[in-house]
Short mmCIF file of C-alpha atoms in Angstrom, two decimals:
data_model
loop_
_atom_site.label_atom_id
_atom_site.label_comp_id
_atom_site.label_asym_id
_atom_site.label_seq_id
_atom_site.Cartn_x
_atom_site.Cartn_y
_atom_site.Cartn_z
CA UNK I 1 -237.57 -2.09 -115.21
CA UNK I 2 -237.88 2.02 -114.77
CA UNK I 3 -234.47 3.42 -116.91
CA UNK I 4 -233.64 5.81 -114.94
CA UNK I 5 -231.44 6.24 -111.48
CA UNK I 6 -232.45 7.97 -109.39
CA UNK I 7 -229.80 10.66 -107.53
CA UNK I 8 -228.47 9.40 -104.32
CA UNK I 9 -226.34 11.18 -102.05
CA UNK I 10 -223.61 9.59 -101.47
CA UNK I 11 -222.04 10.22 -98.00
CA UNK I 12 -218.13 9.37 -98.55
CA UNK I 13 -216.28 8.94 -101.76
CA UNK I 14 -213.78 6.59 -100.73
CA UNK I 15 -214.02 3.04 -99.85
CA UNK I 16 -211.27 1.09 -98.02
CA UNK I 17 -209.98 -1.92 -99.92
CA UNK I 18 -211.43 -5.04 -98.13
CA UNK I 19 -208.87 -8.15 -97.25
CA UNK I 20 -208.74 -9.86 -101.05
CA UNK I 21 -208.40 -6.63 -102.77
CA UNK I 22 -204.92 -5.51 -100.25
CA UNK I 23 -203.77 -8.33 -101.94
CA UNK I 24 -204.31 -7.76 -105.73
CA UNK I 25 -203.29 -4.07 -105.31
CA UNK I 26 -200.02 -3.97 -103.66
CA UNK I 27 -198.85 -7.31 -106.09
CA UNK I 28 -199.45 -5.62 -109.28
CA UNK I 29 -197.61 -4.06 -111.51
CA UNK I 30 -197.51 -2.04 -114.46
CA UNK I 31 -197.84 -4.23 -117.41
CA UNK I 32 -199.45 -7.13 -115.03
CA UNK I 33 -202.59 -7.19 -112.73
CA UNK I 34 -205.14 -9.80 -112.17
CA UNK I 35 -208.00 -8.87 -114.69
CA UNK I 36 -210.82 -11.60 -116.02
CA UNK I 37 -213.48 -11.48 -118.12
CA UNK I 38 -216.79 -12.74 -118.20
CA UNK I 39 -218.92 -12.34 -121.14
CA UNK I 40 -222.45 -13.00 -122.82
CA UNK I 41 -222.80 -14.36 -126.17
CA UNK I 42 -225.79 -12.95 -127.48
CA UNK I 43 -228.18 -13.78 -130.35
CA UNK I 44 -228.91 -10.28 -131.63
CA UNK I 45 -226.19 -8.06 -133.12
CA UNK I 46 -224.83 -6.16 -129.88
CA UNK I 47 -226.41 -2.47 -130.66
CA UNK I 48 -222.90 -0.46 -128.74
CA UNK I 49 -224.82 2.86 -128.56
CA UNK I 50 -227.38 1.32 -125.76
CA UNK I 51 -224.92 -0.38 -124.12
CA UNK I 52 -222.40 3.25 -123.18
CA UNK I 53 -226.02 4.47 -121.90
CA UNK I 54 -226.57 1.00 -119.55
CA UNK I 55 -223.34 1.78 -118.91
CA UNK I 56 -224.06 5.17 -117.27
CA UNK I 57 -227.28 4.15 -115.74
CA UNK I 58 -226.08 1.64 -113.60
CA UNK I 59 -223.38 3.85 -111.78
CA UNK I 60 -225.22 5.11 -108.52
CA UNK I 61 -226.29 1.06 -108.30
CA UNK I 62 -222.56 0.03 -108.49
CA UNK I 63 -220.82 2.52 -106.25
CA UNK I 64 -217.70 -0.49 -105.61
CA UNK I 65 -217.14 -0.94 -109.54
CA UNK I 66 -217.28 2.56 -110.47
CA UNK I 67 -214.14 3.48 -108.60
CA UNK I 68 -210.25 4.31 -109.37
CA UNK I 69 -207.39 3.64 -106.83
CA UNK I 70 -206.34 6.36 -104.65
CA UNK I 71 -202.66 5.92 -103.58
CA UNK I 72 -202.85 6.88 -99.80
CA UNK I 73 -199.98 6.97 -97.53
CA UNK I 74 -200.30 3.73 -95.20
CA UNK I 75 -203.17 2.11 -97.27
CA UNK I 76 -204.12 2.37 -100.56
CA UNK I 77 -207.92 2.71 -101.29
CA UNK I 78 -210.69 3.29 -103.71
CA UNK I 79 -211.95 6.41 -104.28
CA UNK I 80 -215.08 6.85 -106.54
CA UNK I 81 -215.36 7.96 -110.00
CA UNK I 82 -217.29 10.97 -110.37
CA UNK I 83 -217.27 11.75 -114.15
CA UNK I 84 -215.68 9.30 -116.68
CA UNK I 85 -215.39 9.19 -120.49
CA UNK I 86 -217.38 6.99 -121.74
CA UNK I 87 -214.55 6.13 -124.51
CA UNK I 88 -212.41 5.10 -121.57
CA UNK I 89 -215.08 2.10 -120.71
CA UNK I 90 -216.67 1.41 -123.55
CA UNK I 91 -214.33 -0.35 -126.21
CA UNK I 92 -214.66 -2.73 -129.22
CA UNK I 93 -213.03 -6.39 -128.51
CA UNK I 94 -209.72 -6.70 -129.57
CA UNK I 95 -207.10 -7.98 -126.96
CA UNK I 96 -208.43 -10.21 -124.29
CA UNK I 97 -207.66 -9.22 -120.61
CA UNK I 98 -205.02 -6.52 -120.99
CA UNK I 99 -204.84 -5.16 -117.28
CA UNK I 100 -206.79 -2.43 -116.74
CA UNK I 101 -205.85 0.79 -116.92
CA UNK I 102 -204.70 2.49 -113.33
CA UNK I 103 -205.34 6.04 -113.80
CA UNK I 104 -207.77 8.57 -112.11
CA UNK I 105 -211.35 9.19 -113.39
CA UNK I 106 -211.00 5.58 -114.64
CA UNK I 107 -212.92 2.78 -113.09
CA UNK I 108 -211.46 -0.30 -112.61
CA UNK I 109 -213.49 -2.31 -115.28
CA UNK I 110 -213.99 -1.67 -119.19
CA UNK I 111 -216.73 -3.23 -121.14
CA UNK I 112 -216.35 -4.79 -124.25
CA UNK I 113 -218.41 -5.51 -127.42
CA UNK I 114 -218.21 -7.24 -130.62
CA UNK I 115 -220.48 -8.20 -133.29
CA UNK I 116 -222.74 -10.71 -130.55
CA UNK I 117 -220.73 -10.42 -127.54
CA UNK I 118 -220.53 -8.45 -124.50
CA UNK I 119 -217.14 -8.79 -121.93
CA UNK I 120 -217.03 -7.09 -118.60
CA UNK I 121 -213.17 -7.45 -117.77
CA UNK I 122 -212.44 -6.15 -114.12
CA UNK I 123 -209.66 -6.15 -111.84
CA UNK I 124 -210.01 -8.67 -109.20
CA UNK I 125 -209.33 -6.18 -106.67
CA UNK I 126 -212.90 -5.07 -107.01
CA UNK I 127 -214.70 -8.22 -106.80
CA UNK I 128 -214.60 -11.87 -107.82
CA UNK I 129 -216.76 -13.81 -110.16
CA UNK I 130 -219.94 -13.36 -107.91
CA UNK I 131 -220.34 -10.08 -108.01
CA UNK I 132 -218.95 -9.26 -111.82
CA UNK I 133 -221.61 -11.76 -112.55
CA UNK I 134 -224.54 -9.68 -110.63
CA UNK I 135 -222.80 -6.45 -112.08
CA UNK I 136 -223.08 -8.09 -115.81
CA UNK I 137 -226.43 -9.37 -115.72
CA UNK I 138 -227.45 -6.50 -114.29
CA UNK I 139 -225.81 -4.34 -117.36
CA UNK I 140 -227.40 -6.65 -119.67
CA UNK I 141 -230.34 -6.33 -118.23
CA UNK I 142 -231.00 -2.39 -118.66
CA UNK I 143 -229.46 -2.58 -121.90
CA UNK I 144 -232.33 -5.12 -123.19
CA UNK I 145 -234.24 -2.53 -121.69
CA UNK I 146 -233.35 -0.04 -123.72
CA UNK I 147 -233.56 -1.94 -126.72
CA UNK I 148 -236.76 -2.19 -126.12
CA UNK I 149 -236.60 -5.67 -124.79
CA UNK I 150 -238.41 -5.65 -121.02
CA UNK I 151 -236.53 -7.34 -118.34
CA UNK I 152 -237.63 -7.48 -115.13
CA UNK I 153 -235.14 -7.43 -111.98
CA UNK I 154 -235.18 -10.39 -110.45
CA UNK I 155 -233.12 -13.82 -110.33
CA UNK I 156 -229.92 -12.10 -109.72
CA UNK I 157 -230.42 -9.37 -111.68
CA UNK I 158 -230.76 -5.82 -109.11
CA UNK I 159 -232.84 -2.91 -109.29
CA UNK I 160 -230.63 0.05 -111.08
CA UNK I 161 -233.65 2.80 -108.99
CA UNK I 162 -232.93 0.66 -105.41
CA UNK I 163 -230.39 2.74 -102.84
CA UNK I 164 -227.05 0.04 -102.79
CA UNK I 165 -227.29 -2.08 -100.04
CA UNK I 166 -225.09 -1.49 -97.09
CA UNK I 167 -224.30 -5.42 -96.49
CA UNK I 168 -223.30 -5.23 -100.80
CA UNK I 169 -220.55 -2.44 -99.65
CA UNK I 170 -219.04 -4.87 -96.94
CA UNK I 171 -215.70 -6.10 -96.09
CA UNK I 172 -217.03 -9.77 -95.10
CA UNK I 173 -213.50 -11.11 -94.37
CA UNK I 174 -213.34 -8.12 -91.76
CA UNK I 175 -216.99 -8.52 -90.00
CA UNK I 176 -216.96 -12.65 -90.02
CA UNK I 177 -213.21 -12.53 -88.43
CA UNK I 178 -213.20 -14.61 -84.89
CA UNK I 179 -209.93 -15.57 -83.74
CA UNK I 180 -212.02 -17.90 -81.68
CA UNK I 181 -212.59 -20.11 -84.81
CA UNK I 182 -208.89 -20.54 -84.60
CA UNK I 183 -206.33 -19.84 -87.78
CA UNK I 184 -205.43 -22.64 -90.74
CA UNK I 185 -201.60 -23.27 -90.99
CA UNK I 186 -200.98 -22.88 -94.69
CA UNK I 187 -197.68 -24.37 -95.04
CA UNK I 188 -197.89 -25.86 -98.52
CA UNK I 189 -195.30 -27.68 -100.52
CA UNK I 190 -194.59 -26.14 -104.44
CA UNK I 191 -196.44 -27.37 -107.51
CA UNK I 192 -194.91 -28.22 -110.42
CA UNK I 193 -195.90 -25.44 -113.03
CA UNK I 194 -197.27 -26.11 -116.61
CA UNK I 195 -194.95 -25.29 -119.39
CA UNK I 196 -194.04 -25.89 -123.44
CA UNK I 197 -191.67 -24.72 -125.36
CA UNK I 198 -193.97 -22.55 -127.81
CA UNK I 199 -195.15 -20.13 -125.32
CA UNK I 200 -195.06 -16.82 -126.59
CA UNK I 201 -196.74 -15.01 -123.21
CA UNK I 202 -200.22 -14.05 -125.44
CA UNK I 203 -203.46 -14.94 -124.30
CA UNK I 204 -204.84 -18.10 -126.09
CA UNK I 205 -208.02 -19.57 -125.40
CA UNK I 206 -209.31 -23.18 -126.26
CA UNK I 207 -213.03 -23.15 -125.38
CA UNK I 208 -215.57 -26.66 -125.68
CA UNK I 209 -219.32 -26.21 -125.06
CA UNK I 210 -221.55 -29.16 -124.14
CA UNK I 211 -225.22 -30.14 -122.76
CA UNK I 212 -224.88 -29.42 -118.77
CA UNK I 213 -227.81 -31.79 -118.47
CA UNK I 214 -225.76 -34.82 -120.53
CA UNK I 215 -222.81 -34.14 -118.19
CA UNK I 216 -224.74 -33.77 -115.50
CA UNK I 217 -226.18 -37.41 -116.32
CA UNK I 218 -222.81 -38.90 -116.08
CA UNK I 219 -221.86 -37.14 -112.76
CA UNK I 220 -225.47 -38.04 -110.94
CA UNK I 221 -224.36 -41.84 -112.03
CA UNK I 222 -221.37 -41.43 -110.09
CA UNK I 223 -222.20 -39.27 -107.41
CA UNK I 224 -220.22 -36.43 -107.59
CA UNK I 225 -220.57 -32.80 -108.69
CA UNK I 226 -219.63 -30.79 -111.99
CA UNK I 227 -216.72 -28.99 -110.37
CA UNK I 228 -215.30 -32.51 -109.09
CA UNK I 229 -216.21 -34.56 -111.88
CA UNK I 230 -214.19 -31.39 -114.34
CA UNK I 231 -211.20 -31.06 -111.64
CA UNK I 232 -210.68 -34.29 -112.08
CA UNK I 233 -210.69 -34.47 -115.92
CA UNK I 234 -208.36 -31.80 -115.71
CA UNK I 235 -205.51 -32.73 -113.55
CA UNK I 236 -205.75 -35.85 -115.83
CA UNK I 237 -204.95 -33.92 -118.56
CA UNK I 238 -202.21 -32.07 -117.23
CA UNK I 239 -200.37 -35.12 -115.90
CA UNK I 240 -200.95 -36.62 -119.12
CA UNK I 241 -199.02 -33.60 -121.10
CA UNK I 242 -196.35 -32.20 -118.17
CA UNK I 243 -192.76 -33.16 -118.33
CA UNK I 244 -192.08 -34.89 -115.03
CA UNK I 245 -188.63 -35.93 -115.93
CA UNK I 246 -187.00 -33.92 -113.28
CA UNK I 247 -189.62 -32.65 -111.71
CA UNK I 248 -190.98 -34.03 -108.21
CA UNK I 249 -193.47 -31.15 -107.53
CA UNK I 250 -197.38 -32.27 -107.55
CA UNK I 251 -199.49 -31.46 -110.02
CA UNK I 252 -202.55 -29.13 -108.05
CA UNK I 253 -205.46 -27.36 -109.13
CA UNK I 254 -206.78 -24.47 -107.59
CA UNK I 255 -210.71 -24.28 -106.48
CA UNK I 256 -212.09 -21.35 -105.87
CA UNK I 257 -214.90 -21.50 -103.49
CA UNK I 258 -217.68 -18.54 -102.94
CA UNK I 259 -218.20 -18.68 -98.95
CA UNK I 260 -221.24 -16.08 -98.73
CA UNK I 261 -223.61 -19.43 -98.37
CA UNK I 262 -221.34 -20.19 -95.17
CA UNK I 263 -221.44 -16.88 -93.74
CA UNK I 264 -225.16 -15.48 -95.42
CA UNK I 265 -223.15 -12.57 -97.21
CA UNK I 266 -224.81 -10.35 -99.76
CA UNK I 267 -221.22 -8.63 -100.48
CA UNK I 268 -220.37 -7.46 -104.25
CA UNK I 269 -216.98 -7.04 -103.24
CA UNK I 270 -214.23 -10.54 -102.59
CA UNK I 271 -215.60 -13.16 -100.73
CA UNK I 272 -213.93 -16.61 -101.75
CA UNK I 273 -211.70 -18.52 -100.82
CA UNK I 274 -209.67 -21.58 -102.45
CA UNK I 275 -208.35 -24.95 -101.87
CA UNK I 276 -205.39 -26.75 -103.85
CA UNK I 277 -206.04 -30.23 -104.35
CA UNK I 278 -203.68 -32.92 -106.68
CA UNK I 279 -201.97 -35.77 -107.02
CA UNK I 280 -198.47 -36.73 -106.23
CA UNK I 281 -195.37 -36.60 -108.44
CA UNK I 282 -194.00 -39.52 -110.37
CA UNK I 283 -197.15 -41.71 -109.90
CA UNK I 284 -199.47 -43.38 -112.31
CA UNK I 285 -203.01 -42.57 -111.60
CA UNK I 286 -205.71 -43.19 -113.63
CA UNK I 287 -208.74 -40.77 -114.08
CA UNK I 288 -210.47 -42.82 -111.44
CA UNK I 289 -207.66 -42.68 -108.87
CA UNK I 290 -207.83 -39.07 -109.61
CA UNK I 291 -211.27 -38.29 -109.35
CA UNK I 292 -211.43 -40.31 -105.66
CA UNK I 293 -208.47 -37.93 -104.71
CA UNK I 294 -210.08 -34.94 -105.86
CA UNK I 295 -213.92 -35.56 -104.27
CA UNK I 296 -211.58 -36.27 -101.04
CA UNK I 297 -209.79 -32.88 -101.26
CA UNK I 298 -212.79 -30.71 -102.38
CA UNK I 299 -215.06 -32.16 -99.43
CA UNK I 300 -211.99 -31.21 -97.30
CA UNK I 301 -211.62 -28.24 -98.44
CA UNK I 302 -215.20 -26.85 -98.08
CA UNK I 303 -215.59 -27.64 -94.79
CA UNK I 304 -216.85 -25.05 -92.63
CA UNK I 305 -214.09 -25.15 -90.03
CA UNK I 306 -211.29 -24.83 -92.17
CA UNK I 307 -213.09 -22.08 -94.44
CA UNK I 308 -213.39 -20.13 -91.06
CA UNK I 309 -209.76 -20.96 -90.30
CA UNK I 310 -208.82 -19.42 -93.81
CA UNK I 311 -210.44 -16.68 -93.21
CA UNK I 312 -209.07 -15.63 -89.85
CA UNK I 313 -205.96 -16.05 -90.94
CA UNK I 314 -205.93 -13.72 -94.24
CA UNK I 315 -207.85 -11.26 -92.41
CA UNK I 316 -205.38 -11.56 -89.54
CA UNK I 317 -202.60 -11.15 -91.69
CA UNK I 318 -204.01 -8.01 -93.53
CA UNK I 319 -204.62 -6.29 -90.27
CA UNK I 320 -201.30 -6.76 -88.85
CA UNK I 321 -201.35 -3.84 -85.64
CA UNK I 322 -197.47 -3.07 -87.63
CA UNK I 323 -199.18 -2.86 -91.01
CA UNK I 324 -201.61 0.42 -89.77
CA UNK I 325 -199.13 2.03 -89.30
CA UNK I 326 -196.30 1.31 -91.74
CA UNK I 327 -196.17 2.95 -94.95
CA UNK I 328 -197.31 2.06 -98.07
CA UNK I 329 -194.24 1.68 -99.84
CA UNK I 330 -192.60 -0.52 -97.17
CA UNK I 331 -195.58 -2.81 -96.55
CA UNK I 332 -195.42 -3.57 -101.04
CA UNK I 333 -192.46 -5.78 -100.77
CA UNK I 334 -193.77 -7.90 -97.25
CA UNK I 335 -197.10 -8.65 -99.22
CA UNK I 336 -195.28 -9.63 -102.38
CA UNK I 337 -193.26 -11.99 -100.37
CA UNK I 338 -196.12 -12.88 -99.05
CA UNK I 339 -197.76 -13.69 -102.37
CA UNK I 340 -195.22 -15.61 -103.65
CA UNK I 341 -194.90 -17.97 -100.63
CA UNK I 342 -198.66 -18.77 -100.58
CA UNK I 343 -199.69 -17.80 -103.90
CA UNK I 344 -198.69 -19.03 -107.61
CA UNK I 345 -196.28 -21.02 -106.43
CA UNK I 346 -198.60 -23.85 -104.83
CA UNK I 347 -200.82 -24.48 -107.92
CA UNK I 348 -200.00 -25.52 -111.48
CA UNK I 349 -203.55 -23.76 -112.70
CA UNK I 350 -207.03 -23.42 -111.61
CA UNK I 351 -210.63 -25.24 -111.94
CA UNK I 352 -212.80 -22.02 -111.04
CA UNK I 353 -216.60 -22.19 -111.71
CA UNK I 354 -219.37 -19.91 -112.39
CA UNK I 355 -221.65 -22.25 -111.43
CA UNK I 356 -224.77 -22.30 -113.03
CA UNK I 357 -225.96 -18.34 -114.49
CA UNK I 358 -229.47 -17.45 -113.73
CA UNK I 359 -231.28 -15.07 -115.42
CA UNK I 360 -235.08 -13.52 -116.21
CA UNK I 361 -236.79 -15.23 -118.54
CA UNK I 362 -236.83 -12.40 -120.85
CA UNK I 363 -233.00 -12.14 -120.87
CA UNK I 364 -232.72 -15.94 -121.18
CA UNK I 365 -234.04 -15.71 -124.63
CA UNK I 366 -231.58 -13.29 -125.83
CA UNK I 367 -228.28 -14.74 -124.73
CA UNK I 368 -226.81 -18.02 -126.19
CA UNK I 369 -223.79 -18.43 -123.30
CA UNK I 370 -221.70 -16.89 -120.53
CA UNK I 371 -218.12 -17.79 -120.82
CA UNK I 372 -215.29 -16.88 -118.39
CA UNK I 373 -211.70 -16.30 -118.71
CA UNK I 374 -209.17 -15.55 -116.39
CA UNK I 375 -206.18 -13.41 -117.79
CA UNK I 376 -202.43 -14.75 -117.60
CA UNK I 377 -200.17 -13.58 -114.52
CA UNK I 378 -196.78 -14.00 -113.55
CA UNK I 379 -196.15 -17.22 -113.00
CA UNK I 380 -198.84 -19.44 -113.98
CA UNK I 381 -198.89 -20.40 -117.31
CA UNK I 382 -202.30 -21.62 -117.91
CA UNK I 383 -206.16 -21.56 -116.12
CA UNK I 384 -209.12 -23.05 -116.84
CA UNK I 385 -212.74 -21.97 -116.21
CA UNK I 386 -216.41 -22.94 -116.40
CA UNK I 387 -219.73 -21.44 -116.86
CA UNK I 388 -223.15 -22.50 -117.15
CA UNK I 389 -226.45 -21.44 -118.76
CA UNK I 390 -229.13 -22.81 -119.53
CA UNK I 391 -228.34 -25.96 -121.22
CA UNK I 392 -224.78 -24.90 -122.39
CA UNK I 393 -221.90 -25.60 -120.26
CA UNK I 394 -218.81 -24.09 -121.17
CA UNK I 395 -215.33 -25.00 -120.63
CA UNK I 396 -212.56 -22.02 -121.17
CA UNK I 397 -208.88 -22.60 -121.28
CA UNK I 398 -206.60 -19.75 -121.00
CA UNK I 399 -202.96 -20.03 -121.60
CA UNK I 400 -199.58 -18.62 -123.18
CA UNK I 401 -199.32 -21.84 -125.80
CA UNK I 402 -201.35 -21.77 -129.51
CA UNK I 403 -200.85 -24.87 -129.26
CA UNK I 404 -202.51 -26.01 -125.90
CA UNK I 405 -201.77 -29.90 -125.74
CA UNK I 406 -203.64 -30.18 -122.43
CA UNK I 407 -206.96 -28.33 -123.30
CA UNK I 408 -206.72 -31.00 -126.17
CA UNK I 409 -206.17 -33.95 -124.15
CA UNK I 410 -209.33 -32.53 -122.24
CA UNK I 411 -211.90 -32.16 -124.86
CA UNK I 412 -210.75 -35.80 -126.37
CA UNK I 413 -211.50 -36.99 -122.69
CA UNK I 414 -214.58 -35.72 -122.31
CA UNK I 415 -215.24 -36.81 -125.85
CA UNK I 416 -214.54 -40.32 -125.00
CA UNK I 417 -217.19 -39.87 -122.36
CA UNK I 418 -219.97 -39.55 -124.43
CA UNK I 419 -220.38 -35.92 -124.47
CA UNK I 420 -221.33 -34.07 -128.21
CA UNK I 421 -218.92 -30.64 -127.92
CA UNK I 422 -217.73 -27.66 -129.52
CA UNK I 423 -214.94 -26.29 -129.82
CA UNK I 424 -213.72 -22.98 -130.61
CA UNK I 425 -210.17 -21.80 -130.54
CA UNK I 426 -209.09 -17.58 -130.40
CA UNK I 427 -206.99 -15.04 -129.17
#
């Protein structure tokens, strides 16, 4: 890879927030947005100076991460970041998934290093897990570079001299709407929400790190994926450590899904959606009876009529003929109502995958993991997360408890599987 980017001209400095980001932006507030992190454990000593100048390099690239949020009149929007302290980016690990700093001149993402790691924490309203991944790697991979390390751009990993791509830049909800396809009715009954009495509203995290290929072995045996297999395991958990005594609410799990495969999207910007699948209240499952439910429920929820559903109806929503017009300030409280009538409320946490990381081969030999961590929010008291390269599959539990009885209950399960693990516990 050529280190240097070359100048592009870039016709308009403001970008329009797609359908996932209206979301993220008008719900947050000022000690609270929805910021994760996804990081690479590396096997050198993380050399920071090479890492601002990566930093720098892949700007013209990223023109949709290298942007602050412009507070327009009927719709907010992100406006690009021309010149940025470098200080402002570039920090040295401490807190985990503080929200990110709102101000102008700022983008919307910091990057983070300690002694062998390096975090990109964004706000969601930028992009999901797809494209911080591509952003990352990418990062990584002209840093390497300038360490002297040469990585080539391929298997994910883009082109820093390359113009962006205009199908990168897309809205995706907005160009794959069809009211045609028809619109999913998301009426949704409450979940019961994960608490204990030692929360003290800091981010813990309880991470385990296994062979993929071992768990992979037991899944192939009984035919069902990672993501279902994990799901599973965790609801299990949960039930196994939530006080149902008085509560009748079902224990769910949100699923993220990435639907660029269903629609051949290139986007760096949003482009998933979800589906909440559990188990009822007040029953006695086992982790079989659970796992059938789940593999059910996922299969239902990735198929491609009610993914096109979803979509027509969030799009349809966010481009209410009322909502052009209205104001800014009176549209915030519509969309928080919104949020809190289809959001939070109708999942007790999350089972969102990374999916399997690829890489160069060059790069592969200088990183040990990915890991990925979704920061707390309002209401929702815990998430979990996986990641996977090359032979390392890593589970991440985020929550507000030290002492996380669930994430516990989880890695003895898993244990009791067969499966060798690690675990590592931090804040």
């Amino acid at each position: 890879m050529i280190l240097y980017a070359r100048p592009i001209k870039e016709k308009s400095t403001e970008l329009p927030l797609d359908t996932s980001a209206k979301l993220y932006v008008y719900t947050k507030t000022k000690s609270w947005n929805q910021t994760y992190r996804v990081s690479a454990v590396m096997k050198n000593e993380v050399l920071p100076q090479f890492l601002a100048e990566a930093i720098k390099l892949c700007k013209k690239r990223f023109p949709s991460f290298y942007v602050c949020l412009d507070n327009g009149f009927r719709w907010k929007k992100f406006e690009t970041v021309e010149n940025f302290r470098i200080d402002d980016v570039l920090v040295k690990d401490t807190e985990i998934c503080r929200p990110v700093e709102m101000s102008d001149n700022v983008p919307l993402f910091r990057v983070l290093y300690s002694d062998h790691r390096i975090s990109l924490e964004i706000f969601h309203g930028v992009t999901d897990g797809h494209g911080a991944l591509v952003f990352l790697k990418t990062l990584l991979a002209v840093y390497l570079n300038l360490t002297g390390i040469h990585v080539l751009p391929t298997n994910g990993v883009l082109d820093i001299n390359e113009r962006p791509h205009a199908a990168e830049l897309e809205d995706s909800f907005l160009k794959n709407y069809n009211r045609k396809a028809g619109f999913l009715n998301r009426n949704e009954k409450a979940a019961f929400q994960y608490t204990q009495n030692n929360t003290d509203n800091k981010i813990h995290i309880a991470q385990c790190r296994m062979s993929a290929s071992k768990l992979k072995c037991i899944t192939h045996r009984i035919n069902v994926t990672v993501t279902q297999y994990l799901t599973a395991a965790y609801i299990y958990a949960l039930c196994l450590n939530g006080d149902k005594s008085t509560d009748t609410k079902a224990f769910k799990v949100q699923v993220p899904i990435d639907i660029r495969p269903y629609f051949n999207s290139n986007t760096l910007r949003n482009f998933s959606l979800y589906t909440n699948v559990g188990i009822d209240a007040k029953s006695k499952y086992t982790f079989n009876d659970i796992l059938l439910k789940v593999l059910q429920q996922i299969r239902c929820g990735e198929d491609e009529t009610r993914i096109r559903k979803m979509l027509n109806s969030n799009v349809r929503d966010a481009e209410m003929p009322v909502s052009k017009i209205m104001p800014g300030f009176i549209k915030k409280p519509f969309i928080e109502a919104g949020f809190l009538l289809f959001g939070e409320r109708l999942y007790t946490s999350t089972m969102s995958n990374l999916g399997v990381v690829d890489a160069p081969e060059e790069m592969k030999k200088e990183i040990e993991y990915f890991d990925f961590v979704i920061g707390l929010s309002h209401k929702n008291n815990i998430y979990s997360t996986v990641a996977t390269f090359n032979d390392t599959l890593c589970v991440t539990i985020s929550s507000k408890f030290p002492d996380n009885k669930a994430a516990e209950t989880l890695f003895g399960f898993l244990r009791d599987q067969g499966l060798d693990i690690v675990t590592e516990y931090y804040r």
